[in-house]
Amino acid sequence: MADTRNPGTIMGEKVIAARIQLAREHLDRLRAILKEPGRWISVWFLAYALLGAVSSGLLPILLPLMIVTLTHHLSWVAYVMGGFNLGLLTSPLWGGVADSKHLHRPIFLAAFWYC
């Protein structure tokens, strides 16, 4: 009868060592895959992703509520949302300016300032 308190006697020490080695190889491969985007993605791209999530996710919901609360006129919501959507439509233009003039940081910080 096998000793169930010691797993080494059931599977064998070599089998356990081989599985541990295989798990380490898989973990090393996963770490290498996760490090790969760092070679070609700038840190500022993650900041742009955060800005995009805020501007595309939170602002369209909260902006009309804030405008109605501040002005008490529903017509102002249309004006503000029109300006907001105009800004979203011109985002490729701002991206082109940032790439051609290397103004990533100032444009990014200005987007936070004006949001």
PDB file of C-alpha atoms in Angstrom:
ATOM      1  CA  MET A   1       0.000   0.000   0.000  1.00  0.00           C
ATOM      2  CA  ALA A   2       1.361   3.449  -0.939  1.00  0.00           C
ATOM      3  CA  ASP A   3       2.016   6.137   1.625  1.00  0.00           C
ATOM      4  CA  THR A   4      -0.605   8.858   0.937  1.00  0.00           C
ATOM      5  CA  ARG A   5       0.956  11.392   3.312  1.00  0.00           C
ATOM      6  CA  ASN A   6       4.057  11.735   1.150  1.00  0.00           C
ATOM      7  CA  PRO A   7       3.180  12.549  -2.499  1.00  0.00           C
ATOM      8  CA  GLY A   8       6.709  11.734  -3.596  1.00  0.00           C
ATOM      9  CA  THR A   9       6.142   8.053  -3.017  1.00  0.00           C
ATOM     10  CA  ILE A  10       2.969   7.958  -5.137  1.00  0.00           C
ATOM     11  CA  MET A  11       4.215   9.685  -8.317  1.00  0.00           C
ATOM     12  CA  GLY A  12       7.925   9.358  -7.930  1.00  0.00           C
ATOM     13  CA  GLU A  13      10.460  12.101  -7.396  1.00  0.00           C
ATOM     14  CA  LYS A  14      11.520  12.204 -11.066  1.00  0.00           C
ATOM     15  CA  VAL A  15       7.971  12.744 -12.318  1.00  0.00           C
ATOM     16  CA  ILE A  16       7.411  15.566  -9.829  1.00  0.00           C
ATOM     17  CA  ALA A  17      10.713  17.202 -10.751  1.00  0.00           C
ATOM     18  CA  ALA A  18       9.838  16.939 -14.457  1.00  0.00           C
ATOM     19  CA  ARG A  19       6.442  18.583 -13.878  1.00  0.00           C
ATOM     20  CA  ILE A  20       8.001  21.373 -11.830  1.00  0.00           C
ATOM     21  CA  GLN A  21      10.559  21.947 -14.590  1.00  0.00           C
ATOM     22  CA  LEU A  22       7.803  22.033 -17.217  1.00  0.00           C
ATOM     23  CA  ALA A  23       5.801  24.520 -15.139  1.00  0.00           C
ATOM     24  CA  ARG A  24       8.885  26.738 -14.794  1.00  0.00           C
ATOM     25  CA  GLU A  25       9.444  26.644 -18.558  1.00  0.00           C
ATOM     26  CA  HIS A  26       5.827  27.639 -19.167  1.00  0.00           C
ATOM     27  CA  LEU A  27       6.146  30.473 -16.643  1.00  0.00           C
ATOM     28  CA  ASP A  28       9.365  31.704 -18.246  1.00  0.00           C
ATOM     29  CA  ARG A  29       7.706  31.648 -21.676  1.00  0.00           C
ATOM     30  CA  LEU A  30       4.710  33.588 -20.320  1.00  0.00           C
ATOM     31  CA  ARG A  31       7.031  36.185 -18.790  1.00  0.00           C
ATOM     32  CA  ALA A  32       8.864  36.571 -22.103  1.00  0.00           C
ATOM     33  CA  ILE A  33       5.554  37.048 -23.934  1.00  0.00           C
ATOM     34  CA  LEU A  34       4.394  39.680 -21.448  1.00  0.00           C
ATOM     35  CA  LYS A  35       7.709  41.563 -21.734  1.00  0.00           C
ATOM     36  CA  GLU A  36       7.595  41.660 -25.539  1.00  0.00           C
ATOM     37  CA  PRO A  37       5.228  44.652 -25.994  1.00  0.00           C
ATOM     38  CA  GLY A  38       7.542  46.733 -23.815  1.00  0.00           C
ATOM     39  CA  ARG A  39      10.046  46.758 -26.660  1.00  0.00           C
ATOM     40  CA  TRP A  40       7.774  48.611 -29.060  1.00  0.00           C
ATOM     41  CA  ILE A  41       5.090  50.296 -26.913  1.00  0.00           C
ATOM     42  CA  SER A  42       5.944  53.587 -25.304  1.00  0.00           C
ATOM     43  CA  VAL A  43       4.727  54.313 -21.796  1.00  0.00           C
ATOM     44  CA  TRP A  44       2.774  57.251 -23.201  1.00  0.00           C
ATOM     45  CA  PHE A  45       0.590  54.894 -25.208  1.00  0.00           C
ATOM     46  CA  LEU A  46      -0.765  53.472 -21.964  1.00  0.00           C
ATOM     47  CA  ALA A  47      -1.492  57.003 -20.804  1.00  0.00           C
ATOM     48  CA  TYR A  48      -3.367  57.655 -24.051  1.00  0.00           C
ATOM     49  CA  ALA A  49      -5.354  54.464 -23.438  1.00  0.00           C
ATOM     50  CA  LEU A  50      -6.306  55.732 -19.988  1.00  0.00           C
ATOM     51  CA  LEU A  51      -7.331  59.093 -21.435  1.00  0.00           C
ATOM     52  CA  GLY A  52      -9.367  57.343 -24.121  1.00  0.00           C
ATOM     53  CA  ALA A  53     -11.148  55.174 -21.553  1.00  0.00           C
ATOM     54  CA  VAL A  54     -12.056  58.232 -19.499  1.00  0.00           C
ATOM     55  CA  SER A  55     -13.122  60.360 -22.450  1.00  0.00           C
ATOM     56  CA  SER A  56     -15.046  57.616 -24.232  1.00  0.00           C
ATOM     57  CA  GLY A  57     -16.441  55.825 -21.202  1.00  0.00           C
ATOM     58  CA  LEU A  58     -17.087  58.174 -18.326  1.00  0.00           C
ATOM     59  CA  LEU A  59     -17.493  61.605 -19.862  1.00  0.00           C
ATOM     60  CA  PRO A  60     -20.411  60.822 -22.213  1.00  0.00           C
ATOM     61  CA  ILE A  61     -22.371  59.619 -19.204  1.00  0.00           C
ATOM     62  CA  LEU A  62     -21.377  62.204 -16.619  1.00  0.00           C
ATOM     63  CA  LEU A  63     -21.090  65.301 -18.815  1.00  0.00           C
ATOM     64  CA  PRO A  64     -24.813  65.736 -19.557  1.00  0.00           C
ATOM     65  CA  LEU A  65     -25.638  65.236 -15.894  1.00  0.00           C
ATOM     66  CA  MET A  66     -23.105  67.860 -14.831  1.00  0.00           C
ATOM     67  CA  ILE A  67     -24.293  70.376 -17.440  1.00  0.00           C
ATOM     68  CA  VAL A  68     -27.959  70.034 -16.441  1.00  0.00           C
ATOM     69  CA  THR A  69     -27.007  70.405 -12.790  1.00  0.00           C
ATOM     70  CA  LEU A  70     -24.917  73.515 -13.435  1.00  0.00           C
ATOM     71  CA  THR A  71     -27.078  75.340 -15.992  1.00  0.00           C
ATOM     72  CA  HIS A  72     -30.597  73.928 -15.426  1.00  0.00           C
ATOM     73  CA  HIS A  73     -31.113  74.150 -19.225  1.00  0.00           C
ATOM     74  CA  LEU A  74     -31.293  71.058 -21.375  1.00  0.00           C
ATOM     75  CA  SER A  75     -30.248  72.997 -24.477  1.00  0.00           C
ATOM     76  CA  TRP A  76     -26.746  73.454 -23.061  1.00  0.00           C
ATOM     77  CA  VAL A  77     -26.313  69.680 -23.027  1.00  0.00           C
ATOM     78  CA  ALA A  78     -26.588  69.641 -26.816  1.00  0.00           C
ATOM     79  CA  TYR A  79     -23.952  72.360 -27.180  1.00  0.00           C
ATOM     80  CA  VAL A  80     -21.515  70.737 -24.790  1.00  0.00           C
ATOM     81  CA  MET A  81     -21.980  67.253 -26.236  1.00  0.00           C
ATOM     82  CA  GLY A  82     -21.546  68.666 -29.745  1.00  0.00           C
ATOM     83  CA  GLY A  83     -18.209  70.159 -28.723  1.00  0.00           C
ATOM     84  CA  PHE A  84     -17.242  66.922 -27.014  1.00  0.00           C
ATOM     85  CA  ASN A  85     -18.036  64.881 -30.121  1.00  0.00           C
ATOM     86  CA  LEU A  86     -16.177  67.376 -32.305  1.00  0.00           C
ATOM     87  CA  GLY A  87     -13.133  66.786 -30.122  1.00  0.00           C
ATOM     88  CA  LEU A  88     -13.498  63.032 -30.571  1.00  0.00           C
ATOM     89  CA  LEU A  89     -13.798  63.421 -34.332  1.00  0.00           C
ATOM     90  CA  THR A  90     -10.623  65.494 -34.489  1.00  0.00           C
ATOM     91  CA  SER A  91      -8.608  63.033 -32.402  1.00  0.00           C
ATOM     92  CA  PRO A  92      -6.848  61.555 -35.480  1.00  0.00           C
ATOM     93  CA  LEU A  93      -5.716  65.077 -36.311  1.00  0.00           C
ATOM     94  CA  TRP A  94      -4.278  65.527 -32.816  1.00  0.00           C
ATOM     95  CA  GLY A  95      -2.587  62.133 -33.059  1.00  0.00           C
ATOM     96  CA  GLY A  96      -0.987  63.111 -36.352  1.00  0.00           C
ATOM     97  CA  VAL A  97       0.249  66.387 -34.894  1.00  0.00           C
ATOM     98  CA  ALA A  98       1.650  64.579 -31.860  1.00  0.00           C
ATOM     99  CA  ASP A  99       3.488  62.059 -34.027  1.00  0.00           C
ATOM    100  CA  SER A 100       4.834  64.508 -36.595  1.00  0.00           C
ATOM    101  CA  LYS A 101       5.939  67.218 -34.149  1.00  0.00           C
ATOM    102  CA  HIS A 102       6.880  64.874 -31.265  1.00  0.00           C
ATOM    103  CA  LEU A 103       4.510  66.700 -28.940  1.00  0.00           C
ATOM    104  CA  HIS A 104       3.096  63.627 -27.210  1.00  0.00           C
ATOM    105  CA  ARG A 105       3.478  64.889 -23.655  1.00  0.00           C
ATOM    106  CA  PRO A 106       2.135  68.428 -24.130  1.00  0.00           C
ATOM    107  CA  ILE A 107      -0.895  67.245 -26.120  1.00  0.00           C
ATOM    108  CA  PHE A 108      -1.601  64.505 -23.601  1.00  0.00           C
ATOM    109  CA  LEU A 109      -1.401  66.888 -20.652  1.00  0.00           C
ATOM    110  CA  ALA A 110      -3.474  69.503 -22.501  1.00  0.00           C
ATOM    111  CA  ALA A 111      -6.174  66.871 -23.065  1.00  0.00           C
ATOM    112  CA  PHE A 112      -6.343  66.268 -19.330  1.00  0.00           C
ATOM    113  CA  TRP A 113      -6.328  70.013 -18.666  1.00  0.00           C
ATOM    114  CA  TYR A 114      -9.276  70.679 -20.982  1.00  0.00           C
ATOM    115  CA  CYS A 115     -11.264  67.605 -19.910  1.00  0.00           C
TER     116      CYS A 115
END
